[in-house]
Short mmCIF file of C-alpha atoms in Angstrom, two decimals:
data_model
loop_
_atom_site.label_atom_id
_atom_site.label_comp_id
_atom_site.label_asym_id
_atom_site.label_seq_id
_atom_site.Cartn_x
_atom_site.Cartn_y
_atom_site.Cartn_z
CA MET A 11 59.92 -15.62 55.46
CA SER A 12 62.03 -12.93 53.71
CA GLN A 13 65.70 -12.33 54.73
CA ASN A 14 64.56 -8.98 56.08
CA GLY A 15 61.67 -10.99 57.97
CA ASN A 16 64.18 -13.32 59.49
CA GLN A 17 66.60 -10.29 60.75
CA THR A 18 63.50 -8.78 62.25
CA PHE A 19 62.50 -12.05 63.98
CA THR A 20 66.34 -12.36 65.31
CA ARG A 21 66.35 -8.95 66.50
CA LEU A 22 62.90 -9.31 68.28
CA LYS A 23 63.90 -12.69 69.75
CA ARG A 24 67.43 -11.07 71.10
CA CYS A 25 65.65 -8.06 72.56
CA ARG A 26 62.98 -10.31 74.29
CA CYS A 27 65.83 -12.33 75.86
CA ARG A 28 67.59 -9.04 76.96
CA LYS A 29 64.56 -7.10 78.29
CA LYS A 30 64.35 -6.94 81.98
CA VAL A 31 62.20 -5.46 84.79
CA GLY A 32 64.31 -4.60 87.67
CA GLY A 33 67.05 -6.82 86.71
CA THR A 34 64.90 -9.95 86.31
CA LEU A 35 64.32 -11.47 82.89
CA MET A 36 60.55 -10.92 81.88
CA SER A 37 59.44 -14.40 81.11
CA VAL A 38 56.58 -15.96 83.21
CA ILE A 39 53.50 -13.89 83.78
CA SER A 40 52.00 -14.92 87.18
CA LEU A 41 48.78 -13.73 88.66
CA LEU A 42 48.34 -14.55 92.32
CA GLY A 43 44.79 -14.10 93.96
CA ILE A 44 43.59 -11.09 91.57
CA THR A 45 40.23 -9.92 92.72
CA LYS A 46 38.48 -6.74 91.03
CA ASN A 47 35.54 -4.90 92.58
CA PHE A 48 33.47 -2.33 90.87
CA GLY A 49 31.53 -0.81 93.57
CA GLU A 50 29.73 -3.69 95.31
CA THR A 51 30.08 -5.89 92.30
CA ARG A 52 32.88 -8.39 92.49
CA VAL A 53 34.17 -9.00 88.82
CA LEU A 54 37.05 -11.02 89.53
CA LYS A 55 37.03 -13.68 92.35
CA GLY A 56 40.66 -14.59 93.12
CA ILE A 57 42.42 -15.59 89.84
CA ASP A 58 45.68 -17.66 90.07
CA LEU A 59 47.23 -18.09 86.79
CA ASP A 60 50.92 -18.84 85.66
CA ILE A 61 51.45 -18.14 81.78
CA ALA A 62 54.74 -19.53 80.41
CA ASP A 63 57.25 -17.75 78.30
CA GLY A 64 56.12 -18.04 74.40
CA GLU A 65 52.87 -19.65 75.39
CA PHE A 66 49.55 -18.88 73.32
CA LEU A 67 47.04 -18.79 76.26
CA THR A 68 43.41 -17.88 75.55
CA LEU A 69 41.01 -16.53 78.25
CA VAL A 70 37.58 -17.53 76.93
CA GLY A 71 34.10 -17.09 78.27
CA ALA A 72 30.93 -15.44 77.83
CA SER A 73 30.36 -11.36 77.92
CA GLY A 74 30.80 -10.28 81.40
CA CYS A 75 32.68 -13.12 82.83
CA GLY A 76 35.64 -10.76 83.48
CA LYS A 77 38.20 -11.83 80.95
CA SER A 78 38.76 -8.43 79.30
CA THR A 79 38.89 -6.69 82.86
CA LEU A 80 41.69 -9.39 83.69
CA LEU A 81 43.77 -8.67 80.43
CA ARG A 82 43.63 -4.77 81.22
CA ILE A 83 44.87 -5.59 84.61
CA ILE A 84 47.92 -7.62 83.34
CA ALA A 85 48.48 -4.50 80.96
CA GLY A 86 48.42 -2.19 83.81
CA LEU A 87 45.46 -0.37 82.44
CA GLU A 88 43.21 -1.39 85.35
CA ASP A 89 44.33 -1.72 89.11
CA GLN A 90 43.32 -4.71 90.78
CA THR A 91 41.40 -4.66 94.17
CA ALA A 92 43.59 -7.43 95.52
CA GLY A 93 46.42 -9.73 94.56
CA ASP A 94 49.66 -9.56 92.58
CA VAL A 95 50.70 -9.39 88.98
CA LYS A 96 54.27 -10.68 88.54
CA ILE A 97 56.44 -10.73 85.36
CA GLY A 98 59.52 -12.75 85.67
CA GLY A 99 59.03 -13.16 89.36
CA GLU A 100 58.98 -9.46 90.14
CA SER A 101 55.70 -7.60 91.25
CA VAL A 102 54.62 -5.12 88.85
CA ASN A 103 51.64 -3.79 90.65
CA ASN A 104 53.20 -0.26 91.07
CA MET A 105 54.58 -0.11 87.44
CA ARG A 106 53.14 2.10 84.70
CA ALA A 107 51.81 0.21 81.83
CA SER A 108 54.27 1.81 79.65
CA ARG A 109 57.15 0.30 81.71
CA ARG A 110 55.60 -3.31 81.53
CA ASN A 111 56.68 -3.89 77.95
CA LEU A 112 53.39 -5.50 77.01
CA ALA A 113 51.88 -4.83 73.75
CA MET A 114 48.09 -4.37 73.62
CA VAL A 115 45.96 -5.09 70.36
CA PHE A 116 42.34 -3.79 70.68
CA GLN A 117 39.01 -4.82 69.18
CA SER A 118 38.78 -1.40 67.38
CA TYR A 119 42.47 -1.54 66.09
CA ALA A 120 42.72 2.15 67.64
CA LEU A 121 44.71 3.40 64.61
CA TYR A 122 45.36 6.89 63.98
CA PRO A 123 43.01 7.81 61.01
CA HIS A 124 45.12 10.93 59.83
CA LEU A 125 48.43 9.07 59.84
CA THR A 126 49.76 6.67 57.24
CA VAL A 127 50.35 2.92 57.98
CA GLN A 128 54.11 3.81 58.20
CA GLN A 129 53.46 6.66 60.60
CA ASN A 130 51.07 4.63 62.77
CA LEU A 131 53.84 1.88 63.08
CA LEU A 132 56.39 4.43 63.84
CA THR A 133 54.40 6.48 66.38
CA PRO A 134 54.95 4.06 69.29
CA LEU A 135 58.93 3.98 68.61
CA LEU A 136 59.02 7.82 68.36
CA LEU A 137 57.38 7.97 71.79
CA ARG A 138 59.74 5.40 73.32
CA ASP A 139 63.06 5.92 71.48
CA LEU A 140 63.31 9.76 70.96
CA SER A 141 63.66 12.41 73.61
CA SER A 142 60.92 15.09 73.82
CA HIS A 143 63.33 17.60 72.25
CA GLN A 144 64.02 15.19 69.40
CA ARG A 145 60.31 14.78 68.68
CA LEU A 146 59.85 18.50 68.13
CA PRO A 147 58.58 19.31 64.53
CA LEU A 148 61.30 21.63 63.32
CA LEU A 149 64.02 21.97 65.90
CA GLY A 150 63.89 18.19 66.61
CA ARG A 151 65.53 17.50 63.07
CA LEU A 152 68.46 19.46 64.40
CA MET A 153 69.15 17.71 67.59
CA PRO A 154 72.24 15.41 67.64
CA GLY A 155 71.69 11.58 66.93
CA ARG A 156 68.19 11.94 65.68
CA ARG A 157 69.04 11.24 61.99
CA SER A 158 70.69 7.85 62.64
CA ARG A 159 67.93 6.78 65.02
CA MET A 160 65.21 7.71 62.76
CA ALA A 161 66.90 5.49 60.09
CA ASP A 162 67.06 2.65 62.56
CA LEU A 163 63.28 3.06 63.34
CA ASN A 164 62.50 3.23 59.83
CA ARG A 165 64.25 0.23 59.08
CA LEU A 166 62.57 -1.69 61.97
CA VAL A 167 59.04 -0.46 60.46
CA GLU A 168 59.91 -1.90 57.06
CA GLU A 169 61.19 -5.17 58.39
CA THR A 170 58.04 -5.65 60.57
CA ALA A 171 55.96 -4.63 57.56
CA ALA A 172 57.63 -7.40 55.54
CA ILE A 173 56.85 -10.01 58.10
CA LEU A 174 53.14 -9.16 58.08
CA LYS A 175 53.11 -8.61 54.11
CA ILE A 176 51.86 -5.09 54.56
CA GLU A 177 54.64 -3.30 52.52
CA PRO A 178 52.38 -2.03 49.86
CA LEU A 179 50.12 -0.39 52.31
CA LEU A 180 52.79 1.62 54.01
CA GLY A 181 51.63 4.82 52.27
CA ARG A 182 47.91 4.39 52.84
CA LYS A 183 45.69 5.54 55.73
CA PRO A 184 43.44 3.41 57.85
CA GLY A 185 40.23 4.39 55.96
CA GLN A 186 41.79 3.01 52.70
CA LEU A 187 42.18 -0.36 54.32
CA SER A 188 40.10 -3.51 54.70
CA GLY A 189 39.33 -4.86 57.97
CA GLY A 190 41.88 -7.67 57.80
CA GLN A 191 44.55 -5.15 56.55
CA ARG A 192 43.78 -2.96 59.54
CA GLN A 193 44.39 -5.87 61.81
CA ARG A 194 47.70 -6.44 60.38
CA VAL A 195 48.75 -2.83 60.96
CA ALA A 196 47.46 -3.11 64.44
CA LEU A 197 49.52 -6.02 64.97
CA GLY A 198 52.42 -4.43 63.39
CA ARG A 199 52.23 -1.47 65.68
CA ALA A 200 52.29 -3.69 68.58
CA MET A 201 55.24 -5.97 67.01
CA VAL A 202 57.53 -2.89 66.44
CA ARG A 203 57.85 -2.29 70.00
CA LYS A 204 59.53 -5.96 70.59
CA PRO A 205 57.28 -6.69 73.54
CA THR A 206 57.53 -9.41 76.08
CA ALA A 207 53.85 -10.38 75.53
CA PHE A 208 51.02 -9.73 73.17
CA LEU A 209 47.81 -8.90 74.95
CA MET A 210 44.79 -9.31 72.53
CA ASP A 211 41.23 -8.26 73.45
CA GLU A 212 38.85 -9.78 70.96
CA PRO A 213 41.08 -8.62 67.95
CA LEU A 214 38.93 -10.54 65.14
CA SER A 215 35.47 -9.80 66.27
CA ASN A 216 34.91 -6.88 63.86
CA LEU A 217 35.82 -9.30 60.85
CA ASP A 218 33.35 -11.38 58.80
CA ALA A 219 33.34 -14.95 59.29
CA ALA A 220 35.57 -16.00 56.49
CA LEU A 221 38.16 -13.56 57.21
CA ARG A 222 38.21 -14.60 61.00
CA VAL A 223 39.00 -18.00 59.82
CA HIS A 224 41.87 -16.58 57.67
CA MET A 225 43.23 -14.44 60.36
CA ARG A 226 43.22 -17.06 62.98
CA SER A 227 45.70 -19.17 60.67
CA GLU A 228 47.76 -16.04 60.37
CA LEU A 229 47.88 -15.32 64.06
CA SER A 230 48.94 -18.72 64.83
CA ASP A 231 51.66 -18.56 62.23
CA LEU A 232 52.78 -15.35 63.66
CA HIS A 233 52.97 -16.85 67.19
CA ARG A 234 55.17 -19.52 66.16
CA SER A 235 57.59 -17.45 64.16
CA LEU A 236 57.95 -14.93 66.78
CA ARG A 237 57.96 -17.40 69.92
CA THR A 238 56.63 -14.45 71.99
CA THR A 239 53.82 -14.96 74.62
CA PHE A 240 50.20 -14.47 73.39
CA ILE A 241 47.40 -13.79 75.76
CA TYR A 242 44.31 -13.77 73.76
CA VAL A 243 40.72 -12.75 75.02
CA THR A 244 37.63 -14.02 73.07
CA HIS A 245 34.01 -15.17 73.54
CA ASP A 246 34.42 -17.38 70.48
CA GLN A 247 35.23 -20.77 71.54
CA SER A 248 36.26 -21.75 68.18
CA GLU A 249 39.07 -19.27 68.53
CA ALA A 250 40.34 -20.61 71.59
CA LEU A 251 40.20 -24.27 70.43
CA THR A 252 42.18 -23.52 67.29
CA MET A 253 44.84 -21.08 68.22
CA SER A 254 45.74 -21.98 72.06
CA ASN A 255 48.41 -23.78 73.63
CA ARG A 256 46.02 -23.64 76.64
CA MET A 257 42.72 -22.19 77.26
CA ALA A 258 41.41 -20.95 80.60
CA VAL A 259 37.63 -21.11 80.61
CA MET A 260 36.16 -18.04 82.72
CA ILE A 261 32.88 -18.22 84.18
CA ASP A 262 31.31 -15.72 86.61
CA GLY A 263 34.68 -14.28 87.41
CA ARG A 264 36.68 -17.45 88.04
CA ILE A 265 38.79 -19.84 85.88
CA VAL A 266 36.54 -22.79 85.95
CA GLN A 267 38.85 -25.02 84.02
CA LEU A 268 42.54 -24.54 82.50
CA GLY A 269 44.07 -27.07 80.03
CA THR A 270 44.95 -27.65 76.33
CA PRO A 271 42.16 -27.37 73.94
CA GLU A 272 41.87 -31.24 73.79
CA GLN A 273 41.69 -31.57 77.53
CA VAL A 274 38.93 -29.02 77.81
CA TYR A 275 36.87 -30.14 75.09
CA GLY A 276 37.36 -33.77 75.57
CA ASP A 277 37.37 -33.88 79.31
CA PRO A 278 35.37 -31.13 80.92
CA GLN A 279 35.41 -31.27 84.67
CA ASP A 280 32.39 -28.92 85.11
CA ILE A 281 28.90 -29.02 83.09
CA ARG A 282 29.07 -25.19 82.42
CA VAL A 283 32.51 -25.87 80.56
CA ALA A 284 30.98 -28.77 78.60
CA GLU A 285 28.08 -26.53 77.58
CA PHE A 286 30.28 -23.65 76.56
CA VAL A 287 32.87 -25.43 74.64
CA GLY A 288 31.62 -27.18 71.46
CA SER A 289 29.30 -26.25 68.59
CA PRO A 290 26.39 -27.35 68.66
CA LYS A 291 26.35 -27.34 72.25
CA ILE A 292 26.72 -30.75 74.09
CA ASN A 293 23.48 -32.73 74.53
CA ILE A 294 22.40 -32.97 78.28
CA ILE A 295 20.06 -35.93 79.24
CA PRO A 296 18.80 -36.75 82.79
CA GLY A 297 20.27 -39.94 83.83
CA ARG A 298 20.02 -42.12 87.00
CA ALA A 299 22.87 -44.02 88.96
CA ASP A 300 21.37 -47.33 90.48
CA ALA A 301 22.52 -49.27 93.65
CA HIS A 302 25.57 -50.43 91.92
CA GLY A 303 26.54 -47.01 90.34
CA ARG A 304 25.41 -48.23 86.80
CA VAL A 305 24.28 -45.14 84.83
CA THR A 306 21.06 -45.20 82.56
CA ALA A 307 19.49 -42.41 80.76
CA TYR A 308 15.91 -42.76 79.80
CA GLY A 309 16.09 -46.34 80.73
CA THR A 310 19.04 -47.17 78.22
CA PRO A 311 22.36 -48.45 79.94
CA LEU A 312 25.39 -46.39 79.05
CA HIS A 313 27.97 -48.79 80.40
CA ARG A 314 29.33 -46.14 82.85
CA ARG A 315 29.62 -46.99 86.49
CA LEU A 316 30.04 -44.29 89.25
CA ARG A 317 31.26 -44.62 92.64
CA ALA A 318 28.31 -42.78 93.76
CA THR A 319 24.95 -44.91 93.86
CA ASN A 320 21.21 -44.13 93.79
CA CYS A 321 21.32 -40.73 92.52
CA ASP A 322 20.19 -38.48 89.80
CA VAL A 323 22.77 -37.40 87.29
CA SER A 324 23.30 -35.43 84.18
CA VAL A 325 24.54 -37.29 81.18
CA CYS A 326 26.27 -35.45 78.43
CA VAL A 327 26.77 -36.60 74.95
CA ARG A 328 28.46 -34.50 71.97
CA PRO A 329 26.50 -34.38 68.97
CA GLU A 330 29.38 -36.19 67.12
CA HIS A 331 29.20 -39.14 69.59
CA LEU A 332 25.77 -40.14 68.56
CA GLN A 333 25.32 -42.96 66.19
CA ILE A 334 22.16 -44.35 64.40
CA ALA A 335 21.25 -47.70 65.61
CA SER A 336 18.77 -50.31 64.24
CA SER A 337 15.53 -50.62 65.55
CA SER A 338 16.39 -54.18 66.51
CA GLU A 339 19.05 -53.29 69.12
CA ASN A 340 18.19 -53.00 72.80
CA GLU A 341 20.50 -49.96 73.28
CA GLY A 342 19.50 -46.66 72.17
CA TRP A 343 16.68 -44.07 72.28
CA PRO A 344 14.00 -43.63 70.01
CA PHE A 345 14.32 -40.40 68.32
CA LEU A 346 11.80 -38.34 66.20
CA VAL A 347 13.56 -36.09 63.70
CA THR A 348 12.04 -32.63 63.63
CA HIS A 349 14.75 -30.84 61.51
CA LYS A 350 17.59 -31.73 59.29
CA GLU A 351 20.41 -29.03 58.82
CA ASN A 352 22.71 -29.41 55.76
CA LEU A 353 26.35 -28.16 56.63
CA GLY A 354 27.81 -29.68 53.35
CA SER A 355 30.34 -31.92 54.98
CA ASP A 356 28.20 -32.72 57.83
CA PHE A 357 24.45 -33.03 58.65
CA PHE A 358 22.78 -32.06 61.98
CA LEU A 359 19.68 -33.79 63.02
CA HIS A 360 17.45 -32.16 65.46
CA GLY A 361 14.69 -34.03 67.47
CA ASN A 362 13.21 -35.55 70.64
CA ILE A 363 14.03 -38.67 72.33
CA ASN A 364 11.89 -41.18 73.95
CA GLY A 365 8.63 -39.54 72.88
CA SER A 366 9.35 -36.57 75.48
CA ASP A 367 9.99 -32.96 74.93
CA HIS A 368 13.79 -33.24 75.43
CA ARG A 369 15.51 -32.04 72.44
CA ILE A 370 18.93 -33.23 71.23
CA ILE A 371 21.02 -32.86 68.33
CA GLY A 372 23.22 -35.25 66.53
CA ARG A 373 25.94 -34.63 64.04
CA PHE A 374 26.64 -37.28 60.95
CA GLN A 375 28.19 -37.78 57.64
CA PRO A 376 25.87 -37.01 54.72
CA SER A 377 25.93 -40.69 53.57
CA ALA A 378 24.58 -41.96 57.01
CA VAL A 379 21.38 -39.67 56.70
CA ALA A 380 20.81 -39.37 53.04
CA GLN A 381 17.55 -41.25 53.39
CA ILE A 382 16.24 -39.63 56.69
CA ALA A 383 13.78 -36.60 56.65
CA PRO A 384 11.91 -34.58 59.06
CA GLY A 385 9.20 -36.42 60.82
CA ASP A 386 11.07 -39.86 60.48
CA SER A 387 11.54 -41.92 63.62
CA ILE A 388 14.99 -43.62 64.15
CA ASN A 389 16.98 -44.96 66.82
CA LEU A 390 20.00 -43.25 68.40
CA ARG A 391 22.75 -44.34 70.59
CA ALA A 392 26.03 -43.05 72.26
CA ILE A 393 29.27 -44.36 71.20
CA ALA A 394 30.78 -46.58 73.98
CA GLY A 395 32.75 -44.76 76.41
CA ALA A 396 31.63 -41.25 75.10
CA PRO A 397 29.06 -40.19 77.78
CA ILE A 398 30.30 -37.76 80.40
CA VAL A 399 28.51 -37.78 83.78
CA PHE A 400 27.91 -34.98 86.22
CA GLY A 401 26.25 -34.54 89.64
CA LYS A 402 23.72 -32.19 90.68
CA ASP A 403 26.35 -29.81 91.70
CA GLY A 404 27.54 -29.63 88.02
CA LEU A 405 30.95 -31.36 88.76
CA ARG A 406 32.26 -34.17 86.92
CA MET A 407 31.61 -37.63 88.69
CA PRO A 408 34.32 -40.02 89.32
CA LEU A 409 34.04 -43.55 87.47
CA VAL A 410 34.65 -46.84 89.02
CA ALA A 411 37.99 -48.14 87.50
CA THR A 412 37.05 -51.29 85.27
#
C-alpha cells in the first residue's frame, strides 16, 4: 500500500475509534428479536445476532429469505415491525439512516451518471461536512472556511482513490468505466465517509464470473486493511465461504445456522443448510438406524451409530467424500455412470446407485476416473467418518461416542 494509502488507513481507523452515537463507542452491532411484516406476510421471524467490531459477516440464503430486508433494517432504510437494533449497546431504532454512520453499497452501484468519479466520491462528503450555504454553487465559494475544508475533502478523495487504485479514473464518468471499476468507485464513495460498518447488498452480482472471483479477493484484502465491520448479503454461497469470518445461513426468515465457513460447510446442523452450502449439492441417500442405532444406506453399513434406534434417516455425503471401491469389497454401492463432467482440475461423475432411480454425484481427481466412461458400472463408497445423518425433522442426529 502507498504512503498516501497508509495515511488514509490511519485516518479511517482513528475516526472509527472516535465515532460515537450518544456518547457510546460504535462497535458491536446487535439485533434483538427483529421481525418484519409486509401486510399479512412475515418476512423476518425473530432475528437475534451480534456482529463484532471489525468482523466480516455474510448473510447468505436463497432469494426471498429476508436477508436484504434485514440489511436495510440495520441501515435504517426500513423499519422493523418489532425488535431492537443496537450499535455499541445503544438502540438506534429512532435514529435516521444518515446518523448511524453506516455505508451502504448497492447491487446497482447507484453512481451519479452525470458526475465524474471524483465528484461521485466527493458528493457524500459535501453533504455531510459543508453547510447548506457553503454548498451553494456561486455564493458558497465566498463563505468563510469553505476553501480549506474543500482542500481537506479533495485530499481524502485522492487518498481513498489511491487505496482502491482508481486514481486514473477520477476524471471519467461512470458510463466510461467497466463493471469492476464501477464497483471500486461505489466502494470508494462508501469509504470516504469513514463509516463504522460497510453494508453490502449483493455488490458482485452484476459482474461476470471471472471478475466476481477477482473482486472477492479484492474485498477480502480491503477488509483486512481497513479492519472495519463488513456485513455482506449474497445468495452465492461461494462468496460467503471464501470471504467471511462468519456466515449466517438464512432460510424462510430465520437464521438457521451461524458459524465460520468451515463449521457451516463441514458440520451443518440442519439438512437445509447441508443442501444449500456446497457445490455440487450434497448427496442425500435414504438410510435406516437398526435396533442398536447402527446406520446403513441401501444395505451398506456406514460405521455411524446413533442414539436413536429403529428409525428412518437421511444420510448426506458430499461429492468429494465419495471414493471408487473395488468390486470385491463388501462396503459400497453399485453405481451406474450416466454422465461424466470435465472441470479441468476435477471430474464429476453423475449416476444412479443400487439399480435405483436415486441419482448422486461424485467428485474425483482426473487420474482416478481416466478410464471410466458413461455407461460403466463401478462401486462407490463413502470415506469413513464423512457421512452426516439427519432425522425426519431435518435436524442433525447425535451420534453415540466411540
